[in-house]
mmCIF file of C-alpha atoms and ligand atoms in Angstrom:
data_model
loop_
_atom_site.group_PDB
_atom_site.id
_atom_site.type_symbol
_atom_site.label_atom_id
_atom_site.label_comp_id
_atom_site.label_asym_id
_atom_site.label_seq_id
_atom_site.Cartn_x
_atom_site.Cartn_y
_atom_site.Cartn_z
ATOM 1 C CA MET A 25 -70.746 -48.868 19.729
ATOM 2 C CA THR A 26 -67.327 -47.141 19.734
ATOM 3 C CA GLN A 27 -64.951 -48.661 22.223
ATOM 4 C CA ARG A 28 -64.088 -46.170 24.951
ATOM 5 C CA VAL A 29 -60.484 -45.103 25.458
ATOM 6 C CA ALA A 30 -58.993 -45.459 28.963
ATOM 7 C CA VAL A 31 -55.763 -43.840 30.151
ATOM 8 C CA VAL A 32 -53.909 -45.695 32.921
ATOM 9 C CA THR A 33 -50.972 -43.987 34.638
ATOM 10 C CA GLY A 34 -48.385 -46.112 36.400
ATOM 11 C CA ALA A 35 -49.335 -48.793 33.863
ATOM 12 C CA ALA A 36 -45.919 -50.450 34.074
ATOM 13 C CA GLY A 37 -46.290 -51.013 37.818
ATOM 14 C CA THR A 38 -47.805 -53.898 39.745
ATOM 15 C CA ILE A 39 -51.383 -52.675 40.245
ATOM 16 C CA GLY A 40 -51.256 -51.019 36.801
ATOM 17 C CA GLN A 41 -50.974 -54.495 35.240
ATOM 18 C CA GLY A 42 -54.162 -55.614 36.980
ATOM 19 C CA VAL A 43 -55.922 -52.476 35.772
ATOM 20 C CA ILE A 44 -54.852 -53.056 32.147
ATOM 21 C CA GLU A 45 -55.984 -56.690 32.286
ATOM 22 C CA ASN A 46 -59.446 -55.810 33.627
ATOM 23 C CA LEU A 47 -60.015 -52.806 31.343
ATOM 24 C CA LEU A 48 -59.143 -54.932 28.301
ATOM 25 C CA GLU A 49 -61.661 -57.525 29.499
ATOM 26 C CA HIS A 50 -64.252 -54.714 29.705
ATOM 27 C CA GLY A 51 -63.532 -54.002 26.020
ATOM 28 C CA ARG A 52 -61.695 -50.717 26.583
ATOM 29 C CA LYS A 53 -58.911 -49.403 24.341
ATOM 30 C CA VAL A 54 -56.137 -48.866 26.865
ATOM 31 C CA VAL A 55 -53.448 -46.160 26.859
ATOM 32 C CA LEU A 56 -50.525 -47.289 29.010
ATOM 33 C CA VAL A 57 -48.721 -44.312 30.583
ATOM 34 C CA ASP A 58 -45.530 -44.595 32.628
ATOM 35 C CA ARG A 59 -42.022 -43.163 32.780
ATOM 36 C CA ASP A 60 -40.409 -46.617 32.783
ATOM 37 C CA GLU A 61 -40.149 -47.346 29.060
ATOM 38 C CA PRO A 62 -38.746 -50.921 29.196
ATOM 39 C CA ARG A 63 -41.410 -52.045 31.684
ATOM 40 C CA LEU A 64 -44.053 -50.284 29.616
ATOM 41 C CA ARG A 65 -42.982 -52.365 26.606
ATOM 42 C CA ALA A 66 -43.016 -55.522 28.740
ATOM 43 C CA ALA A 67 -46.583 -54.718 29.898
ATOM 44 C CA ARG A 68 -47.737 -54.296 26.298
ATOM 45 C CA ASP A 69 -46.098 -57.589 25.321
ATOM 46 C CA ARG A 70 -47.730 -59.356 28.268
ATOM 47 C CA PHE A 71 -51.244 -58.369 27.187
ATOM 48 C CA ALA A 72 -50.648 -58.602 23.416
ATOM 49 C CA GLY A 73 -53.621 -60.179 21.656
ATOM 50 C CA GLN A 74 -56.017 -59.397 24.524
ATOM 51 C CA GLY A 75 -57.256 -56.075 23.143
ATOM 52 C CA GLU A 76 -56.219 -52.704 21.757
ATOM 53 C CA MET A 77 -53.400 -50.884 23.508
ATOM 54 C CA MET A 78 -50.981 -48.050 22.916
ATOM 55 C CA SER A 79 -48.301 -46.727 25.243
ATOM 56 C CA VAL A 80 -46.878 -43.306 26.015
ATOM 57 C CA ALA A 81 -43.619 -43.000 27.957
ATOM 58 C CA VAL A 82 -43.750 -39.742 29.915
ATOM 59 C CA ASP A 83 -42.644 -38.414 33.269
ATOM 60 C CA LEU A 84 -45.720 -37.116 35.078
ATOM 61 C CA LEU A 85 -43.478 -34.593 36.834
ATOM 62 C CA GLU A 86 -43.662 -32.634 33.569
ATOM 63 C CA GLU A 87 -46.623 -30.262 33.463
ATOM 64 C CA THR A 88 -46.955 -30.972 29.718
ATOM 65 C CA ALA A 89 -47.290 -34.760 30.196
ATOM 66 C CA PRO A 90 -51.132 -34.896 30.027
ATOM 67 C CA ALA A 91 -51.176 -32.836 26.797
ATOM 68 C CA LEU A 92 -48.548 -35.161 25.344
ATOM 69 C CA VAL A 93 -50.691 -38.192 26.200
ATOM 70 C CA ALA A 94 -53.747 -36.544 24.589
ATOM 71 C CA ALA A 95 -51.746 -35.679 21.443
ATOM 72 C CA SER A 96 -50.439 -39.263 21.160
ATOM 73 C CA ILE A 97 -54.003 -40.607 21.407
ATOM 74 C CA GLU A 98 -55.117 -38.264 18.618
ATOM 75 C CA GLU A 99 -52.112 -39.187 16.436
ATOM 76 C CA ASN A 100 -53.062 -42.831 16.905
ATOM 77 C CA GLY A 101 -56.494 -42.040 15.449
ATOM 78 C CA TRP A 102 -58.356 -42.878 18.658
ATOM 79 C CA GLN A 103 -61.179 -40.860 20.217
ATOM 80 C CA PRO A 104 -60.239 -38.712 23.245
ATOM 81 C CA ALA A 105 -60.053 -40.681 26.476
ATOM 82 C CA THR A 106 -63.233 -40.691 28.579
ATOM 83 C CA ILE A 107 -61.769 -42.930 31.300
ATOM 84 C CA VAL A 108 -58.764 -41.851 33.378
ATOM 85 C CA ILE A 109 -57.197 -44.080 36.022
ATOM 86 C CA ASN A 110 -54.723 -42.043 38.090
ATOM 87 C CA ASN A 111 -52.628 -44.881 39.495
ATOM 88 C CA ALA A 112 -48.983 -43.684 39.341
ATOM 89 C CA ALA A 113 -47.535 -42.661 42.687
ATOM 90 C CA ILE A 114 -44.332 -42.758 44.695
ATOM 91 C CA THR A 115 -43.294 -43.156 48.297
ATOM 92 C CA VAL A 116 -39.887 -42.298 49.767
ATOM 93 C CA LYS A 117 -38.216 -44.688 52.193
ATOM 94 C CA HIS A 118 -34.872 -44.589 53.982
ATOM 95 C CA GLY A 119 -33.478 -48.007 54.894
ATOM 96 C CA GLY A 120 -36.982 -49.452 54.526
ATOM 97 C CA LYS A 121 -38.623 -46.840 56.770
ATOM 98 C CA SER A 122 -40.352 -43.464 56.417
ATOM 99 C CA HIS A 123 -38.968 -40.249 57.831
ATOM 100 C CA ASP A 124 -41.212 -38.399 60.270
ATOM 101 C CA ILE A 125 -41.805 -34.674 59.721
ATOM 102 C CA LEU A 126 -38.716 -33.712 61.736
ATOM 103 C CA GLN A 127 -36.462 -35.826 59.508
ATOM 104 C CA MET A 128 -38.243 -35.321 56.176
ATOM 105 C CA THR A 129 -36.893 -32.747 53.706
ATOM 106 C CA LEU A 130 -39.121 -30.189 52.003
ATOM 107 C CA ASP A 131 -37.852 -31.563 48.686
ATOM 108 C CA GLU A 132 -39.343 -34.974 49.533
ATOM 109 C CA TRP A 133 -42.637 -33.358 50.574
ATOM 110 C CA ALA A 134 -42.834 -31.347 47.316
ATOM 111 C CA LEU A 135 -41.848 -34.245 45.042
ATOM 112 C CA VAL A 136 -44.367 -36.668 46.537
ATOM 113 C CA HIS A 137 -47.134 -34.047 46.322
ATOM 114 C CA ARG A 138 -46.174 -33.265 42.707
ATOM 115 C CA ILE A 139 -46.517 -36.894 41.568
ATOM 116 C CA ASN A 140 -49.259 -38.163 43.889
ATOM 117 C CA VAL A 141 -51.643 -35.165 43.874
ATOM 118 C CA THR A 142 -50.780 -32.551 41.242
ATOM 119 C CA ALA A 143 -50.257 -35.058 38.405
ATOM 120 C CA PRO A 144 -53.712 -36.693 38.890
ATOM 121 C CA MET A 145 -55.321 -33.240 39.009
ATOM 122 C CA LEU A 146 -53.561 -32.218 35.764
ATOM 123 C CA MET A 147 -54.516 -35.491 34.079
ATOM 124 C CA ALA A 148 -58.175 -35.026 35.065
ATOM 125 C CA ARG A 149 -58.056 -31.431 33.815
ATOM 126 C CA GLN A 150 -56.709 -32.561 30.431
ATOM 127 C CA PHE A 151 -59.459 -35.082 29.721
ATOM 128 C CA LEU A 152 -62.496 -33.569 31.510
ATOM 129 C CA PRO A 153 -63.548 -31.253 28.636
ATOM 130 C CA ALA A 154 -64.029 -34.216 26.249
ATOM 131 C CA MET A 155 -65.920 -36.142 28.955
ATOM 132 C CA VAL A 156 -68.214 -33.174 29.603
ATOM 133 C CA ALA A 157 -68.768 -32.647 25.864
ATOM 134 C CA GLY A 158 -69.777 -36.305 25.466
ATOM 135 C CA ARG A 159 -71.762 -36.288 28.736
ATOM 136 C CA TRP A 160 -69.912 -39.418 29.921
ATOM 137 C CA GLY A 161 -66.705 -39.910 31.846
ATOM 138 C CA ARG A 162 -65.040 -41.945 34.579
ATOM 139 C CA ILE A 163 -62.114 -40.836 36.710
ATOM 140 C CA VAL A 164 -60.684 -43.238 39.282
ATOM 141 C CA ASN A 165 -57.951 -41.944 41.575
ATOM 142 C CA ILE A 166 -55.890 -44.477 43.475
ATOM 143 C CA SER A 167 -55.555 -43.465 47.110
ATOM 144 C CA SER A 168 -54.340 -45.817 49.844
ATOM 145 C CA ARG A 169 -55.578 -47.424 53.024
ATOM 146 C CA ALA A 170 -52.989 -45.198 54.715
ATOM 147 C CA GLY A 171 -54.768 -42.090 53.416
ATOM 148 C CA ARG A 172 -58.040 -43.143 55.057
ATOM 149 C CA TYR A 173 -57.118 -44.847 58.306
ATOM 150 C CA ASN A 174 -54.127 -45.292 60.622
ATOM 151 C CA PRO A 175 -51.068 -44.664 58.433
ATOM 152 C CA HIS A 176 -48.786 -46.952 60.488
ATOM 153 C CA GLN A 177 -45.403 -46.871 58.687
ATOM 154 C CA ALA A 178 -46.533 -44.956 55.570
ATOM 155 C CA GLY A 179 -44.931 -41.640 56.558
ATOM 156 C CA PRO A 180 -46.189 -38.039 56.356
ATOM 157 C CA SER A 181 -45.576 -37.205 52.683
ATOM 158 C CA TYR A 182 -47.241 -40.341 51.320
ATOM 159 C CA THR A 183 -50.078 -40.358 53.882
ATOM 160 C CA THR A 184 -50.910 -36.694 53.345
ATOM 161 C CA THR A 185 -50.973 -37.031 49.548
ATOM 162 C CA LYS A 186 -53.187 -40.096 49.680
ATOM 163 C CA ALA A 187 -55.654 -38.236 51.926
ATOM 164 C CA ALA A 188 -55.506 -35.305 49.484
ATOM 165 C CA VAL A 189 -56.480 -37.657 46.648
ATOM 166 C CA LEU A 190 -59.754 -38.298 48.500
ATOM 167 C CA GLY A 191 -60.461 -34.555 48.638
ATOM 168 C CA LEU A 192 -59.583 -34.116 44.964
ATOM 169 C CA THR A 193 -61.931 -36.995 44.127
ATOM 170 C CA ARG A 194 -64.861 -35.489 46.033
ATOM 171 C CA SER A 195 -64.241 -32.070 44.553
ATOM 172 C CA ILE A 196 -64.232 -33.345 40.951
ATOM 173 C CA ALA A 197 -67.306 -35.485 41.697
ATOM 174 C CA ASN A 198 -69.127 -32.474 43.116
ATOM 175 C CA ASP A 199 -68.387 -30.307 40.100
ATOM 176 C CA PHE A 200 -68.749 -32.742 37.192
ATOM 177 C CA SER A 201 -71.246 -35.483 38.095
ATOM 178 C CA LYS A 202 -74.086 -33.402 36.640
ATOM 179 C CA HIS A 203 -72.290 -33.769 33.290
ATOM 180 C CA GLY A 204 -72.314 -37.568 33.469
ATOM 181 C CA VAL A 205 -68.732 -37.721 34.731
ATOM 182 C CA THR A 206 -68.172 -39.746 37.897
ATOM 183 C CA CYS A 207 -65.041 -39.507 40.018
ATOM 184 C CA ASN A 208 -64.180 -42.076 42.674
ATOM 185 C CA SER A 209 -61.153 -43.398 44.480
ATOM 186 C CA VAL A 210 -59.919 -46.844 45.410
ATOM 187 C CA ALA A 211 -57.906 -47.353 48.592
ATOM 188 C CA PRO A 212 -55.746 -50.486 48.293
ATOM 189 C CA GLY A 213 -54.396 -52.279 51.311
ATOM 190 C CA LEU A 214 -51.242 -54.339 50.983
ATOM 191 C CA VAL A 215 -50.302 -55.491 47.470
ATOM 192 C CA MET A 216 -46.774 -56.861 47.025
ATOM 193 C CA SER A 217 -45.080 -54.504 44.564
ATOM 194 C CA ASP A 218 -41.916 -52.445 43.982
ATOM 195 C CA MET A 219 -43.472 -49.863 46.285
ATOM 196 C CA THR A 220 -43.975 -52.249 49.203
ATOM 197 C CA GLY A 221 -40.613 -53.875 48.365
ATOM 198 C CA GLN A 222 -39.059 -50.721 49.846
ATOM 199 C CA LEU A 223 -40.298 -51.759 53.316
ATOM 200 C CA THR A 224 -38.295 -53.915 55.709
ATOM 201 C CA PRO A 225 -39.414 -57.593 55.895
ATOM 202 C CA GLN A 226 -40.536 -56.957 59.489
ATOM 203 C CA LEU A 227 -42.812 -54.062 58.488
ATOM 204 C CA LEU A 228 -44.237 -56.102 55.612
ATOM 205 C CA GLN A 229 -44.997 -59.022 57.943
ATOM 206 C CA ALA A 230 -46.680 -56.625 60.400
ATOM 207 C CA LEU A 231 -48.976 -55.458 57.569
ATOM 208 C CA VAL A 232 -49.925 -59.051 56.698
ATOM 209 C CA ASP A 233 -50.519 -59.808 60.394
ATOM 210 C CA ARG A 234 -52.915 -56.837 60.615
ATOM 211 C CA THR A 235 -54.919 -58.065 57.588
ATOM 212 C CA PRO A 236 -57.832 -60.399 58.458
ATOM 213 C CA ALA A 237 -57.579 -61.997 54.995
ATOM 214 C CA GLY A 238 -54.058 -63.050 56.021
ATOM 215 C CA ARG A 239 -52.461 -62.042 52.724
ATOM 216 C CA GLY A 240 -51.836 -59.173 50.366
ATOM 217 C CA GLY A 241 -54.213 -58.451 47.495
ATOM 218 C CA SER A 242 -53.450 -59.362 43.896
ATOM 219 C CA PRO A 243 -53.151 -56.813 41.070
ATOM 220 C CA ARG A 244 -56.145 -58.511 39.446
ATOM 221 C CA GLU A 245 -58.307 -58.000 42.553
ATOM 222 C CA LEU A 246 -57.440 -54.306 42.579
ATOM 223 C CA GLY A 247 -57.918 -53.986 38.821
ATOM 224 C CA ALA A 248 -61.385 -55.539 39.017
ATOM 225 C CA ALA A 249 -62.580 -52.956 41.559
ATOM 226 C CA ILE A 250 -61.086 -50.105 39.519
ATOM 227 C CA ALA A 251 -62.550 -51.337 36.221
ATOM 228 C CA PHE A 252 -65.974 -51.643 37.884
ATOM 229 C CA LEU A 253 -65.885 -47.986 38.972
ATOM 230 C CA ALA A 254 -64.939 -47.144 35.353
ATOM 231 C CA SER A 255 -67.848 -49.174 33.954
ATOM 232 C CA GLU A 256 -71.208 -48.081 32.551
ATOM 233 C CA ASP A 257 -72.927 -49.845 35.475
ATOM 234 C CA ALA A 258 -71.208 -47.623 38.061
ATOM 235 C CA GLY A 259 -72.854 -44.417 36.788
ATOM 236 C CA PHE A 260 -74.600 -43.579 40.089
ATOM 237 C CA ILE A 261 -71.482 -44.072 42.218
ATOM 238 C CA THR A 262 -69.520 -40.852 42.571
ATOM 239 C CA GLY A 263 -67.348 -39.071 45.129
ATOM 240 C CA THR A 264 -66.772 -42.212 47.139
ATOM 241 C CA CYS A 265 -63.814 -44.382 48.061
ATOM 242 C CA LEU A 266 -63.809 -48.149 47.708
ATOM 243 C CA ASP A 267 -61.608 -49.987 50.246
ATOM 244 C CA VAL A 268 -59.899 -53.042 48.750
ATOM 245 C CA ASN A 269 -57.778 -54.142 51.687
ATOM 246 C CA GLY A 270 -58.677 -57.659 52.891
ATOM 247 C CA GLY A 271 -60.271 -56.140 55.997
ATOM 248 C CA GLN A 272 -57.068 -54.467 57.204
ATOM 249 C CA SER A 273 -59.127 -51.360 58.025
ATOM 250 C CA MET A 274 -62.895 -51.255 58.203
ATOM 251 C CA ALA A 275 -65.467 -48.488 58.496
HETATM 252 N N1 NAD B 321 -48.805 -51.812 46.625
HETATM 253 C C1 NAD B 321 -49.489 -51.441 47.686
HETATM 254 O O1 NAD B 321 -49.460 -52.125 48.730
HETATM 255 C C2 NAD B 321 -50.326 -50.190 47.659
HETATM 256 C C3 NAD B 321 -51.093 -49.900 48.805
HETATM 257 C C4 NAD B 321 -51.877 -48.760 48.806
HETATM 258 C C5 NAD B 321 -51.907 -47.933 47.694
HETATM 259 N N2 NAD B 321 -51.162 -48.234 46.596
HETATM 260 C C6 NAD B 321 -51.254 -47.322 45.450
HETATM 261 O O2 NAD B 321 -51.489 -48.051 44.265
HETATM 262 C C7 NAD B 321 -50.900 -47.385 43.146
HETATM 263 C C8 NAD B 321 -49.998 -48.320 42.374
HETATM 264 O O3 NAD B 321 -48.986 -48.797 43.259
HETATM 265 P P1 NAD B 321 -48.056 -50.075 42.937
HETATM 266 O O4 NAD B 321 -47.940 -50.824 44.191
HETATM 267 O O5 NAD B 321 -48.514 -50.754 41.694
HETATM 268 O O6 NAD B 321 -46.663 -49.331 42.708
HETATM 269 P P2 NAD B 321 -45.516 -49.590 41.625
HETATM 270 O O7 NAD B 321 -44.317 -48.892 42.188
HETATM 271 O O8 NAD B 321 -45.424 -51.038 41.269
HETATM 272 O O9 NAD B 321 -46.061 -48.806 40.352
HETATM 273 C C9 NAD B 321 -46.077 -47.398 40.264
HETATM 274 C C10 NAD B 321 -45.802 -47.011 38.822
HETATM 275 O O10 NAD B 321 -45.889 -45.589 38.719
HETATM 276 C C11 NAD B 321 -44.853 -45.153 37.856
HETATM 277 N N3 NAD B 321 -44.487 -43.770 38.157
HETATM 278 C C12 NAD B 321 -44.054 -43.275 39.345
HETATM 279 N N4 NAD B 321 -43.758 -41.988 39.195
HETATM 280 C C13 NAD B 321 -44.006 -41.659 37.909
HETATM 281 C C14 NAD B 321 -43.860 -40.460 37.158
HETATM 282 N N5 NAD B 321 -43.368 -39.335 37.693
HETATM 283 N N6 NAD B 321 -44.218 -40.463 35.856
HETATM 284 C C15 NAD B 321 -44.696 -41.608 35.282
HETATM 285 N N7 NAD B 321 -44.829 -42.773 35.939
HETATM 286 C C16 NAD B 321 -44.481 -42.784 37.240
HETATM 287 C C17 NAD B 321 -43.681 -46.092 38.149
HETATM 288 O O11 NAD B 321 -42.739 -46.113 37.067
HETATM 289 C C18 NAD B 321 -44.388 -47.424 38.363
HETATM 290 O O12 NAD B 321 -44.463 -48.176 37.158
HETATM 291 C C19 NAD B 321 -50.183 -46.165 43.737
HETATM 292 O O13 NAD B 321 -51.021 -45.042 43.636
HETATM 293 C C20 NAD B 321 -49.975 -46.539 45.186
HETATM 294 O O14 NAD B 321 -49.859 -45.428 46.026
HETATM 295 C C21 NAD B 321 -50.356 -49.335 46.562
#
């Protein structure tokens, strides 16, 4: 059987590493996508020998980025990707805290929406035709606990985009599941990363204190949930959101 090709955005980041690790273990050929070229190289080195990988350094702010990723995959002689993990995202903090909507600039609002919502939509749009043609596809969009429950310190731009990711997920699932393409989201709770490193130590401690598991999650724990939703076995799961948050919020 041909190994399926999986695109992972934000692959150079913390959770991205856990996603790469788990997808390689599932036997996927993994396309590492990120704008941070040195960390992209470091990620490839870290997993060298564990499976087939290629990397594409692009800024997802560029509308042409998904086409560039697809062209690089073709140049590499791989089949078109039938798994897309939309993991790249940003948050904007000021002295470790979020601005409320009175303080926040429209530029921040637009930038965060561009990367956290528009880029995943464009990436899905790039690879959906091949998934539909092959009657098999998996799209996993990374949301956030803050997009589903009380946002606490997450701030309006980040919170709103992470809620929008849930709507995008359900919309794609509604339209494409009949073609064998599932679309789901994962809502991580606290995972220590560059993103959470922008918070003050006090805010970070408050997040741990609110988590029944008493700790943050590991990239591997997040990657395992994401790789499951991208697996053959998850074919009847679509349009849903999987909370991976140590019990910080429950429904
Ligand atoms: N860490 C947490 O506690 C947490 C909690 C909830 C949700 N999440 C979500 O998990 C995902 C991964 O977060 P993380 O903690 O690993 O963050 P991270 O900052 O470690 O990684 C994010 C990666 O995305 C890349 N990226 C950002 N903007 C980009 C762009 N325009 N073009 C290309 N690459 C770009 C960055 O270079 C970085 O490597 C995000 O969607 C985030 O919102 C994280």
